[in-house]
GROMACS .gro file of N, CA and C in nm:
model
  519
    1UNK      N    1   0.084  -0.117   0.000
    1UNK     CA    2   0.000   0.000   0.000
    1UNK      C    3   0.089   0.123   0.000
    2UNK      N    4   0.076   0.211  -0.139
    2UNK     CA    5   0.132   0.309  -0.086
    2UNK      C    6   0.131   0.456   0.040
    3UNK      N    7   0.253   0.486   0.073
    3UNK     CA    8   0.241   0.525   0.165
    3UNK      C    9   0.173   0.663   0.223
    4UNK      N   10   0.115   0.727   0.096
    4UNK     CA   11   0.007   0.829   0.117
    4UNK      C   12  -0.118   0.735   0.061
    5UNK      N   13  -0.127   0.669   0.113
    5UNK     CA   14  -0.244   0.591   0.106
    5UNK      C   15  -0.404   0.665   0.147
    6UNK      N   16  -0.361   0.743   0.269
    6UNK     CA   17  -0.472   0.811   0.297
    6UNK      C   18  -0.510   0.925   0.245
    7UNK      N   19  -0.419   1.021   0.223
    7UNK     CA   20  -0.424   1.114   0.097
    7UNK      C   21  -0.518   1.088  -0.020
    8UNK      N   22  -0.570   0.983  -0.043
    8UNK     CA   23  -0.628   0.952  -0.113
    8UNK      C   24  -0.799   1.070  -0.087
    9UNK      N   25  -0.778   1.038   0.052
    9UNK     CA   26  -0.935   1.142   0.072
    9UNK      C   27  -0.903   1.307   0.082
   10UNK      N   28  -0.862   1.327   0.034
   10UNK     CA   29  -0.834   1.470   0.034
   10UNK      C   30  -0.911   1.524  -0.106
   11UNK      N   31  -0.930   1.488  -0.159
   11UNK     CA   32  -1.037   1.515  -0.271
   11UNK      C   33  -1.196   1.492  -0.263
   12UNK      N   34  -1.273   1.579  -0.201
   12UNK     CA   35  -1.388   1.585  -0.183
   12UNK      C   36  -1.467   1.460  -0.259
   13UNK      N   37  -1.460   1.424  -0.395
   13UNK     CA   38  -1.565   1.332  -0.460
   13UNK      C   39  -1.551   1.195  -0.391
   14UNK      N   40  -1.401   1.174  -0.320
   14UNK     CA   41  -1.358   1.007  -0.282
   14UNK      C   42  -1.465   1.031  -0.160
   15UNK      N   43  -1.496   1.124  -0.050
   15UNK     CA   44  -1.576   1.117   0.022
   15UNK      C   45  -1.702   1.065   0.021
   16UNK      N   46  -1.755   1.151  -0.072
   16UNK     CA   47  -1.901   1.096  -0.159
   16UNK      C   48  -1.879   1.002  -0.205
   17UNK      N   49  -1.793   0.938  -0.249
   17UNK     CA   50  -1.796   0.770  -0.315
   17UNK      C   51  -1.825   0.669  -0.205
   18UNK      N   52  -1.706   0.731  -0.115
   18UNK     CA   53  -1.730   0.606   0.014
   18UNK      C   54  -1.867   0.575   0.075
   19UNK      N   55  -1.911   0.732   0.085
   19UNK     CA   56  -2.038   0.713   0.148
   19UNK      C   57  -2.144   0.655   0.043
   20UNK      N   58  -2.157   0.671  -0.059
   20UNK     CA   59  -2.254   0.644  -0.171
   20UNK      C   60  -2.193   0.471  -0.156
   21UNK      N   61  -2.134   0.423  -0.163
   21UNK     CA   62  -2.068   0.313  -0.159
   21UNK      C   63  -2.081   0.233  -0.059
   22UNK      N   64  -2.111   0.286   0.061
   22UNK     CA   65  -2.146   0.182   0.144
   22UNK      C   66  -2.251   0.129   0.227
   23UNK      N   67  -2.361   0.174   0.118
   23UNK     CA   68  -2.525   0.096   0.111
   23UNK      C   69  -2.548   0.024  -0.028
   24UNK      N   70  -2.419   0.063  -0.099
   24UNK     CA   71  -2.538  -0.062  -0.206
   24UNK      C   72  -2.369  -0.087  -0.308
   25UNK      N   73  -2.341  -0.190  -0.405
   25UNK     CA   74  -2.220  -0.201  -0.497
   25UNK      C   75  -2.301  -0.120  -0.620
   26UNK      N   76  -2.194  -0.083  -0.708
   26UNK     CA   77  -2.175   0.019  -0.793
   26UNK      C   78  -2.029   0.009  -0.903
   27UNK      N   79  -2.094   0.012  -1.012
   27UNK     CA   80  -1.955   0.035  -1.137
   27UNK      C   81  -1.913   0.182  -1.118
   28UNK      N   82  -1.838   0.278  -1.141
   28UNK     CA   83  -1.787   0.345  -1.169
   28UNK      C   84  -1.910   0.433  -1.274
   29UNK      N   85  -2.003   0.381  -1.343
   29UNK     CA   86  -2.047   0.465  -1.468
   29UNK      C   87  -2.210   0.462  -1.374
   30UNK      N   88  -2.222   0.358  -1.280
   30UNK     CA   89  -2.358   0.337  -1.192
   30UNK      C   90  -2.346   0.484  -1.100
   31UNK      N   91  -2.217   0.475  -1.047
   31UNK     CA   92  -2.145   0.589  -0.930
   31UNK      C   93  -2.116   0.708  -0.978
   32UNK      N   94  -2.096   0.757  -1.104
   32UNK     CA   95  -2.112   0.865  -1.200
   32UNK      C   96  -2.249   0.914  -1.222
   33UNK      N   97  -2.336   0.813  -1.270
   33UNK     CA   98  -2.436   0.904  -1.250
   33UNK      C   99  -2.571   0.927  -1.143
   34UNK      N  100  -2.506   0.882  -1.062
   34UNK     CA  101  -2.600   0.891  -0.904
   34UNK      C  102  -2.505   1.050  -0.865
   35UNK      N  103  -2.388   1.047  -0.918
   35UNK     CA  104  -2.284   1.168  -0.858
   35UNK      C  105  -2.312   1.279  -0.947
   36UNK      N  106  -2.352   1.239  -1.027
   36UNK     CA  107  -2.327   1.380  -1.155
   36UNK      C  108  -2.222   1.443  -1.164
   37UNK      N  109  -2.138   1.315  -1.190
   37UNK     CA  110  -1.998   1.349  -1.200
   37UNK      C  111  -1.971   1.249  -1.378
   38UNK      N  112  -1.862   1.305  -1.421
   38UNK     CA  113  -1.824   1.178  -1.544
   38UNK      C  114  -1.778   1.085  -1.522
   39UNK      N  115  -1.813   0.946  -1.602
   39UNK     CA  116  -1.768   0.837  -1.598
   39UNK      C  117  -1.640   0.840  -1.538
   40UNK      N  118  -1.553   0.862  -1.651
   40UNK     CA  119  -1.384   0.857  -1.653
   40UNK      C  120  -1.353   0.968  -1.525
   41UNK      N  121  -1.382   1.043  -1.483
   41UNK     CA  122  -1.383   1.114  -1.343
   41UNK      C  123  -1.382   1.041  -1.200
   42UNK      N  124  -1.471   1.029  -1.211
   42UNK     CA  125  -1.556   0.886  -1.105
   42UNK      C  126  -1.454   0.742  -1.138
   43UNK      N  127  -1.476   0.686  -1.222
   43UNK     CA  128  -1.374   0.571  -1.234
   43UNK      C  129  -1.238   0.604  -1.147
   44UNK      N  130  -1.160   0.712  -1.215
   44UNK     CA  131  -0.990   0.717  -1.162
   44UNK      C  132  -1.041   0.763  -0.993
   45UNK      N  133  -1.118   0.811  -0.929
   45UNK     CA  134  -1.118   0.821  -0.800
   45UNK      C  135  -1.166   0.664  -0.723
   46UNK      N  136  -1.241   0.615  -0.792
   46UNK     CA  137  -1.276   0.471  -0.732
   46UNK      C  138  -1.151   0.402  -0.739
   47UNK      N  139  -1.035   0.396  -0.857
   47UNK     CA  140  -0.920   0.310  -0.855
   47UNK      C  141  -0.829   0.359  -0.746
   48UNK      N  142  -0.802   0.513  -0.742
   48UNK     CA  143  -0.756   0.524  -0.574
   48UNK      C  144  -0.813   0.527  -0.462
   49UNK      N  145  -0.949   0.471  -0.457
   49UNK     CA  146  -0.929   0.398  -0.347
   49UNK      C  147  -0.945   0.291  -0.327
   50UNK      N  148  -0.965   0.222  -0.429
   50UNK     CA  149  -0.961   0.050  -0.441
   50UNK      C  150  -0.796   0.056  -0.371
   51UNK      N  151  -0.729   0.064  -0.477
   51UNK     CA  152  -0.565   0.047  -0.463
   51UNK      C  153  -0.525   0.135  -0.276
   52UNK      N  154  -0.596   0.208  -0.238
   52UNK     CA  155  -0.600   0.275  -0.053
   52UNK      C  156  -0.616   0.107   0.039
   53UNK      N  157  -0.706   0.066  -0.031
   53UNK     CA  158  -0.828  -0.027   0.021
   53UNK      C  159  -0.870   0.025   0.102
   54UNK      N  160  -0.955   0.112   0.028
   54UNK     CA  161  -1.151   0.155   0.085
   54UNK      C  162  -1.204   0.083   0.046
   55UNK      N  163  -1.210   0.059  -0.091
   55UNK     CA  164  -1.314  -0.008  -0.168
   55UNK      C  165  -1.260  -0.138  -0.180
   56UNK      N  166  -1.343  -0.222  -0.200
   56UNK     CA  167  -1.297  -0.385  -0.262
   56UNK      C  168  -1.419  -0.363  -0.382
   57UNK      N  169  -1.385  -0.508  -0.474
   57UNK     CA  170  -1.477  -0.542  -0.616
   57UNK      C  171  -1.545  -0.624  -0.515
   58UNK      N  172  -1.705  -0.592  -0.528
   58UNK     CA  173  -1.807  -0.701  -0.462
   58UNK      C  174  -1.798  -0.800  -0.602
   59UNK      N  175  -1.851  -0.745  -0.726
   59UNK     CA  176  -1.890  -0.847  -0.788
   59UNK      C  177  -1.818  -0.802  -0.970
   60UNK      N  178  -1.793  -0.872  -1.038
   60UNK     CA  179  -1.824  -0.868  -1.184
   60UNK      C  180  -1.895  -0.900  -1.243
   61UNK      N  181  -1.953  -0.782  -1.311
   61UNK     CA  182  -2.055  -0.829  -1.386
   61UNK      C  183  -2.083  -0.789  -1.558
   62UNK      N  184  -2.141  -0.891  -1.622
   62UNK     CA  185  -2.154  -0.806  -1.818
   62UNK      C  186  -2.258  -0.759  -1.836
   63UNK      N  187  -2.160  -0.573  -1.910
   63UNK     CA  188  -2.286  -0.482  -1.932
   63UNK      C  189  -2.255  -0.483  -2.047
   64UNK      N  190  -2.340  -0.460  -2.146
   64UNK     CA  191  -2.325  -0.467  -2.264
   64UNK      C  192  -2.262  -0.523  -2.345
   65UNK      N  193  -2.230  -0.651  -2.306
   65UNK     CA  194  -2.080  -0.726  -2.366
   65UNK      C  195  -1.952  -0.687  -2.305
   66UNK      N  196  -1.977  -0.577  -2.205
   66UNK     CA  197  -1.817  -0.542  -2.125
   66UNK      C  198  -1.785  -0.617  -2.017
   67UNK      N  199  -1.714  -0.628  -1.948
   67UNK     CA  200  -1.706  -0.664  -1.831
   67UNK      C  201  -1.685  -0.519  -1.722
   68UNK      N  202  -1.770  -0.507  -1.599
   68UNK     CA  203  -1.759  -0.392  -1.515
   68UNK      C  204  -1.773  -0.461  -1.365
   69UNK      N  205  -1.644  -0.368  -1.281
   69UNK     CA  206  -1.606  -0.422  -1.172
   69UNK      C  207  -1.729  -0.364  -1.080
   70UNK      N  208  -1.796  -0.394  -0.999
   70UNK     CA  209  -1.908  -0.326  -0.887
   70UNK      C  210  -1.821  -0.346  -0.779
   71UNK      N  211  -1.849  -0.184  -0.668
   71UNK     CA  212  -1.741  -0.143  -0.609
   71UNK      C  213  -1.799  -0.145  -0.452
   72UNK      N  214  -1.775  -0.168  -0.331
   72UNK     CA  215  -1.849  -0.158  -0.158
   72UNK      C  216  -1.753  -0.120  -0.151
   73UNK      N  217  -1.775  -0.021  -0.014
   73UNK     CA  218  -1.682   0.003   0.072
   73UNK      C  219  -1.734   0.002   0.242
   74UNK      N  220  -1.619  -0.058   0.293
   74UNK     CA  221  -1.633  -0.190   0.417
   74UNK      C  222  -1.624  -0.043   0.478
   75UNK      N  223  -1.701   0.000   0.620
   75UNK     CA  224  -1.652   0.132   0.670
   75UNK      C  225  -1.549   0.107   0.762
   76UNK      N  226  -1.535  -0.051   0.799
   76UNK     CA  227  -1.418  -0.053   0.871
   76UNK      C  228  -1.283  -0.040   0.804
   77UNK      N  229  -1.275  -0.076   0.668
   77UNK     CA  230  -1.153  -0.044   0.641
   77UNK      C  231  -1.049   0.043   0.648
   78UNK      N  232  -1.150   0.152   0.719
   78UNK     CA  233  -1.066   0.293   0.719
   78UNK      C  234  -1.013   0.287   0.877
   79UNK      N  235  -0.999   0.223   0.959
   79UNK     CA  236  -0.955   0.186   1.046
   79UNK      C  237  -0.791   0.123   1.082
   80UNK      N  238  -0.754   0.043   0.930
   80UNK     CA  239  -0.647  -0.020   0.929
   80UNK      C  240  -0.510   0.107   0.846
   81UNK      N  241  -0.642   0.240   0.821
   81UNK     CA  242  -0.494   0.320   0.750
   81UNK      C  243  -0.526   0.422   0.880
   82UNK      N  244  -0.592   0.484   0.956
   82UNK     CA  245  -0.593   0.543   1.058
   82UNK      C  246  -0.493   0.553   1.180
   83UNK      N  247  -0.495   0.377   1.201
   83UNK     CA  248  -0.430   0.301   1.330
   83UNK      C  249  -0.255   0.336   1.330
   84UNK      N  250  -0.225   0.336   1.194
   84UNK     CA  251  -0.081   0.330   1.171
   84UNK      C  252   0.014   0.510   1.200
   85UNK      N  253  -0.068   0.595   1.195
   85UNK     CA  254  -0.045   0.725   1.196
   85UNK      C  255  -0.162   0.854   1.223
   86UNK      N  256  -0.080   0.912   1.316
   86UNK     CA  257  -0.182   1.005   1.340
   86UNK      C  258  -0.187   1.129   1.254
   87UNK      N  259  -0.092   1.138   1.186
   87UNK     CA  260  -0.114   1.219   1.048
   87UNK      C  261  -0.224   1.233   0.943
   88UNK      N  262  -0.234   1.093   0.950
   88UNK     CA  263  -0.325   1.014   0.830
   88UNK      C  264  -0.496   1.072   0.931
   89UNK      N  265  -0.513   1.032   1.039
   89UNK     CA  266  -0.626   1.041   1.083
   89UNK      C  267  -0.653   1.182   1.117
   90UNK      N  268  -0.547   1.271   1.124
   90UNK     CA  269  -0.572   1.467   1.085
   90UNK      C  270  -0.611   1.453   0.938
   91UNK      N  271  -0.581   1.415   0.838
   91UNK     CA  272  -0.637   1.392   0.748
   91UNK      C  273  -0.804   1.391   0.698
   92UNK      N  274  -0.817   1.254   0.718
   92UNK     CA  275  -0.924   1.226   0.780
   92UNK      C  276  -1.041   1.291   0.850
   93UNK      N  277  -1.006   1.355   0.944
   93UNK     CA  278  -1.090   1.462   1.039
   93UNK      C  279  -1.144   1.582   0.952
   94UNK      N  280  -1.007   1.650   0.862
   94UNK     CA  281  -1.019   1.737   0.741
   94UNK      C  282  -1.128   1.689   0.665
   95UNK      N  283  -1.067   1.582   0.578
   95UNK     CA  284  -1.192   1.591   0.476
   95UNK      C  285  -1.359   1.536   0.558
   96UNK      N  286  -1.330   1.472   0.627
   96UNK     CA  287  -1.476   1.497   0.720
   96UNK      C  288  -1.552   1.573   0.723
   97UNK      N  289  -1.479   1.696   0.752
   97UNK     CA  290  -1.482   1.822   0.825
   97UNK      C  291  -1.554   1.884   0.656
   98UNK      N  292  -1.500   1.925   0.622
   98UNK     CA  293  -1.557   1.937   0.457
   98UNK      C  294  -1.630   1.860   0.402
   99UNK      N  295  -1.647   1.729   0.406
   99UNK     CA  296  -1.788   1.706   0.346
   99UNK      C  297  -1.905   1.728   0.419
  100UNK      N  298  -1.883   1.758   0.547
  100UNK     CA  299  -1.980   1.796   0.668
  100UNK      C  300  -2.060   1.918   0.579
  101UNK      N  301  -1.954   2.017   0.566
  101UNK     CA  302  -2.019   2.191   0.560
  101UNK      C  303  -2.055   2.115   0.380
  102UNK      N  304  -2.028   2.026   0.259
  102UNK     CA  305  -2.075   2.039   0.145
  102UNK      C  306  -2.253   1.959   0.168
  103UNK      N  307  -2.239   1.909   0.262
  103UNK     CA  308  -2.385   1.813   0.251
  103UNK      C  309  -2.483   1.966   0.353
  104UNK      N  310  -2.437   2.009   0.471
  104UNK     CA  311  -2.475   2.089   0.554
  104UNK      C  312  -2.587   2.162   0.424
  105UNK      N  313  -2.481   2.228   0.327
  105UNK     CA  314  -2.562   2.323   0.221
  105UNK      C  315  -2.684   2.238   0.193
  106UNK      N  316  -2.698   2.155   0.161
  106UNK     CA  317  -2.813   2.067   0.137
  106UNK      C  318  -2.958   1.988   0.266
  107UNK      N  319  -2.896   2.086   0.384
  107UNK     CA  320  -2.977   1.974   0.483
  107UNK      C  321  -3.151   2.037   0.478
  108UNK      N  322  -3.190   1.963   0.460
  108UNK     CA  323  -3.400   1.961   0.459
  108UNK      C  324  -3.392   2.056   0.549
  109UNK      N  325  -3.467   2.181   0.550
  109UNK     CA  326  -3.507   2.263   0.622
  109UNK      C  327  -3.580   2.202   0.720
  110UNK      N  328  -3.658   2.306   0.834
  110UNK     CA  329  -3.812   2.252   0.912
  110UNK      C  330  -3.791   2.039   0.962
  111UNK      N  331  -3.693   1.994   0.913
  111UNK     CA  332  -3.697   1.834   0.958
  111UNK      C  333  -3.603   1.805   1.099
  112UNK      N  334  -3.648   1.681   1.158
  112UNK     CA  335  -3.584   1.703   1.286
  112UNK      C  336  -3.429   1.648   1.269
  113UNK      N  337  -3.334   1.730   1.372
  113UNK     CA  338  -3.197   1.708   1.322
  113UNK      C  339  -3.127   1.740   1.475
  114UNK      N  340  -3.066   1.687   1.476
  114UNK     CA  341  -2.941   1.715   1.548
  114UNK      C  342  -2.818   1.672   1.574
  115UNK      N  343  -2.760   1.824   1.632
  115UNK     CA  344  -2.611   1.920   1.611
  115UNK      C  345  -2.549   1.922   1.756
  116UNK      N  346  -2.497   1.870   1.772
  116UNK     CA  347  -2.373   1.951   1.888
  116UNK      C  348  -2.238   1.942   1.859
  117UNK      N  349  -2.150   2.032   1.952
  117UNK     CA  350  -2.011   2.073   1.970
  117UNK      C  351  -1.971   2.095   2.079
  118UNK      N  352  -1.893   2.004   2.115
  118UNK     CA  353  -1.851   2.041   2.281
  118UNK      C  354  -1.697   2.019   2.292
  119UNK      N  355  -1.628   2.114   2.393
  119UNK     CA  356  -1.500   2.041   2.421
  119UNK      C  357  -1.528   2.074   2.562
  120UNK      N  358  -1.515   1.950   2.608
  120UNK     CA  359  -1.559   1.938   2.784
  120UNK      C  360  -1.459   1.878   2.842
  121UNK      N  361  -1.520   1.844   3.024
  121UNK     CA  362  -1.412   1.738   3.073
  121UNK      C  363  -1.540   1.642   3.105
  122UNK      N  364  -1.513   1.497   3.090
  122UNK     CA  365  -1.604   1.384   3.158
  122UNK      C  366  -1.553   1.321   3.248
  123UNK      N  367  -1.600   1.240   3.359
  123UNK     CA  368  -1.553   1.117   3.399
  123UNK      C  369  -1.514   1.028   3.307
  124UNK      N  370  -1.417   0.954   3.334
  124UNK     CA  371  -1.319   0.840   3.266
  124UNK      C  372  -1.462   0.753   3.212
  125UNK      N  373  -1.564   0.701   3.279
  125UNK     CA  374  -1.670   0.626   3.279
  125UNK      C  375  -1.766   0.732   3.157
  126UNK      N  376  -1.771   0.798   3.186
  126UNK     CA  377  -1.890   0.824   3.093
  126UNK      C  378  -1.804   0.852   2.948
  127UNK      N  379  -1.722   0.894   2.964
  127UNK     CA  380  -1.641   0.880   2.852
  127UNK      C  381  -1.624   0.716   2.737
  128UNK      N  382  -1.584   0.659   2.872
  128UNK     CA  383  -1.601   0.544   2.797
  128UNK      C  384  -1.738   0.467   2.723
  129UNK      N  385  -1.856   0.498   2.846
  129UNK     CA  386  -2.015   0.495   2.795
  129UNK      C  387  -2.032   0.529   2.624
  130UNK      N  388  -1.999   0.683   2.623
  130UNK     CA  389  -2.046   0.798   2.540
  130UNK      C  390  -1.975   0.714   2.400
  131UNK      N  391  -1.839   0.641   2.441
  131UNK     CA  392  -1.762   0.635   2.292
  131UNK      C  393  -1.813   0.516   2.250
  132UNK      N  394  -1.879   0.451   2.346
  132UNK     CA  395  -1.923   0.288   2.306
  132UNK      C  396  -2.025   0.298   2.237
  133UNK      N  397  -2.167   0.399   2.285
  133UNK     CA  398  -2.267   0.432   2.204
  133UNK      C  399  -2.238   0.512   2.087
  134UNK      N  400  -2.139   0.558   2.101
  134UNK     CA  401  -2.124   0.662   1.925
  134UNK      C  402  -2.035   0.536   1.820
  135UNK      N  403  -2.007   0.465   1.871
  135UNK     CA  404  -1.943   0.343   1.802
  135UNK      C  405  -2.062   0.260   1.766
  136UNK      N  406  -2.119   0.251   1.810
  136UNK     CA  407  -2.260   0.153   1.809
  136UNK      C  408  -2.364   0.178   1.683
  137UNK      N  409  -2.368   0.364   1.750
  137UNK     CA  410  -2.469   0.450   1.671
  137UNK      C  411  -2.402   0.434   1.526
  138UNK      N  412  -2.251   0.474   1.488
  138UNK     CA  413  -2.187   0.410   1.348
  138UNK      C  414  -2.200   0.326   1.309
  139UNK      N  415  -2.198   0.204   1.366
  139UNK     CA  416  -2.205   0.101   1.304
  139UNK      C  417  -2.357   0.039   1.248
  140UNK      N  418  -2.456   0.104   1.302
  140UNK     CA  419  -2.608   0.082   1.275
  140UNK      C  420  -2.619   0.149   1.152
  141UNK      N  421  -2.516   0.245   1.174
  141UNK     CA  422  -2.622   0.370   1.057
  141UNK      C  423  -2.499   0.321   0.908
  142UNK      N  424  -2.422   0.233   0.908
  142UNK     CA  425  -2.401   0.186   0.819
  142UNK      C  426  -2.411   0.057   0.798
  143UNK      N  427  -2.479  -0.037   0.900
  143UNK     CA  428  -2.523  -0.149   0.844
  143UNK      C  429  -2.685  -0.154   0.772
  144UNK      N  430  -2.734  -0.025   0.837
  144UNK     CA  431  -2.894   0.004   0.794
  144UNK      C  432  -2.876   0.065   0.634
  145UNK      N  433  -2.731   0.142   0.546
  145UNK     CA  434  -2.761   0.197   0.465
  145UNK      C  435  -2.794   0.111   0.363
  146UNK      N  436  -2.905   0.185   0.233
  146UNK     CA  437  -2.984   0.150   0.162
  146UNK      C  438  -2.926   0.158   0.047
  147UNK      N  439  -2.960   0.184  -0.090
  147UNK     CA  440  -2.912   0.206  -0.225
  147UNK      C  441  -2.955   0.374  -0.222
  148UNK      N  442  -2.918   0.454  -0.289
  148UNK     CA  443  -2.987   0.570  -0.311
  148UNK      C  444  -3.094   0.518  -0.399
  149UNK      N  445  -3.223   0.618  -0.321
  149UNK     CA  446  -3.326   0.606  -0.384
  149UNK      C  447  -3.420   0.479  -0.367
  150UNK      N  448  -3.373   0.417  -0.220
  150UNK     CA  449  -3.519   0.297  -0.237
  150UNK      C  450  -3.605   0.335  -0.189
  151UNK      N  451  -3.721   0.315  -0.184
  151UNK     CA  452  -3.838   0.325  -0.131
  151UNK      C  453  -3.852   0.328   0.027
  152UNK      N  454  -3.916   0.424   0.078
  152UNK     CA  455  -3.967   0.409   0.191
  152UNK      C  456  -3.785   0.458   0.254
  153UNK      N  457  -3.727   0.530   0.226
  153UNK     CA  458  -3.587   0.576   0.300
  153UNK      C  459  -3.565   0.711   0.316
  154UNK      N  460  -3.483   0.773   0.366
  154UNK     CA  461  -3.480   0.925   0.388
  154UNK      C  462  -3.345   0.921   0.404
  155UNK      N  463  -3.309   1.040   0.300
  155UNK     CA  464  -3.117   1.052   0.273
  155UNK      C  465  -3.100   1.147   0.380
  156UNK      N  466  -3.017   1.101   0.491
  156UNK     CA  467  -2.904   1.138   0.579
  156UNK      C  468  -2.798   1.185   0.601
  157UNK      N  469  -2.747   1.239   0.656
  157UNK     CA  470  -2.614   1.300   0.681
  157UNK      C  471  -2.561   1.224   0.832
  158UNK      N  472  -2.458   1.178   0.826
  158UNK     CA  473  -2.399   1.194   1.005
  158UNK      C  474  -2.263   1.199   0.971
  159UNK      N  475  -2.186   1.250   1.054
  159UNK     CA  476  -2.056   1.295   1.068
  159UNK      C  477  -2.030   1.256   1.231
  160UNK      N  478  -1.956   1.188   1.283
  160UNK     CA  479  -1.977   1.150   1.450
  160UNK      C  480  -1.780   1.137   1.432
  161UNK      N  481  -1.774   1.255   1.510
  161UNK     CA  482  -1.578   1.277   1.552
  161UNK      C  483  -1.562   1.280   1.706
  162UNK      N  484  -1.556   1.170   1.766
  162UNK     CA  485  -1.518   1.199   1.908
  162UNK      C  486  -1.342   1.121   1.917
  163UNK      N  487  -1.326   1.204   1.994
  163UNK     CA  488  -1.193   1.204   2.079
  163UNK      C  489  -1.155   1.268   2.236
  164UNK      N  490  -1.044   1.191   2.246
  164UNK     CA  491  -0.979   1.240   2.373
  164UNK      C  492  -0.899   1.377   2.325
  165UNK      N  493  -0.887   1.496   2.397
  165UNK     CA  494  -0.773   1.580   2.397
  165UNK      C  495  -0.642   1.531   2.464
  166UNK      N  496  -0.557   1.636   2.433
  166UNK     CA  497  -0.432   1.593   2.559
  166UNK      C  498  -0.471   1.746   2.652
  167UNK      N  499  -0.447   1.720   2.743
  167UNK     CA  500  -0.469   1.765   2.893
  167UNK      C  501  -0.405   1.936   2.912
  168UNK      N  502  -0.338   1.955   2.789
  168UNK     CA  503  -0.269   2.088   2.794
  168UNK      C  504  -0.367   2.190   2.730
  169UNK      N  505  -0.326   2.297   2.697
  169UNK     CA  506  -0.380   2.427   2.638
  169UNK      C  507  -0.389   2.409   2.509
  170UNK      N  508  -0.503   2.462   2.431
  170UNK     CA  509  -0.566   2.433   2.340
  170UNK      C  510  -0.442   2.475   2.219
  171UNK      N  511  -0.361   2.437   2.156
  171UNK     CA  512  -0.300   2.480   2.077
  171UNK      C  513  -0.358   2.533   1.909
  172UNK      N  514  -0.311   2.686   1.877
  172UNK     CA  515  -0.360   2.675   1.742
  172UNK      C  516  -0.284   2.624   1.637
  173UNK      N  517  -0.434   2.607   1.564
  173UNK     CA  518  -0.314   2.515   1.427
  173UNK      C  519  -0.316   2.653   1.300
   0.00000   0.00000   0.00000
């Protein structure tokens, strides 16, 4: 794997792929136009992150006499380039952080939603509580995702960043 492997998400559309990607498999030309993005656009961002490993090939299949790779992405995988560097997971936080405010522009007015921001202190215990349920709450809300567009579903946003600080003064970046 190369070693800017995670770099790979620093380009806003790989964001939207992952997420579009991990409720239903998708070719590259399926994932283009759910994106309204171009084929050949969409394709070269799916190959970096196949080659990251975000994505794996669920299936091959023949379209038109072609052969086309259909693309998932496991949300744990992003776990095994995280773990290795904390560079990679400032990364990470970034493009988060930005696809947050590009979907934000889009959120349903008048529908029920919620937002917080805190930098607090907890007990060691509730800390640990709080990270078990926001781990939980992730993992539901991507084993529940759907295809875009099935019936009876409502398109979502979540963004869930918790962490520990270190214990000193807030440094600027």
């Amino acid at each position: 794997m190369p070693h800017d492997h995670l770099r790979v998400l620093a380009h806003p559309l790989r964001m939207r792929i992952l997420s579009l990607l991990t409720g239903t498999t998708m070719s590259a030309a399926e994932a283009a136009r759910e994106l309204g993005e171009t084929q050949a656009n969409t394709s070269y961002h799916i190959r970096r992150l196949h080659d990251a490993g975000l994505l794996e090939v669920a299936e091959e299949v023949t379209i038109r006499g072609g052969r086309a790779k259909r693309y998932r992405h496991d949300p744990e995988s992003g776990k095994r380039l995280t773990s290795r560097d904390p560079g990679e997971e400032r990364l990470l936080t970034k493009a988060i952080a930005a696809e947050l405010l590009r979907r934000a522009d889009q959120r349903a007015g008048n529908r029920p939603a919620s937002l917080t921001d805190a930098e607090l202190w907890v007990a060691p215990e509730v800390w640990t509580r709080l990270l078990k349920q926001a781990t939980e709450l992730s993992q539901e809300l991507h084993d529940s995702a759907q295809p875009p567009r099935t019936p009876g579903t409502v398109r979502v946003s979540a963004s869930v960043a918790l962490f520990e600080l270190t214990t000193g003064p807030a440094e600027p970046r």
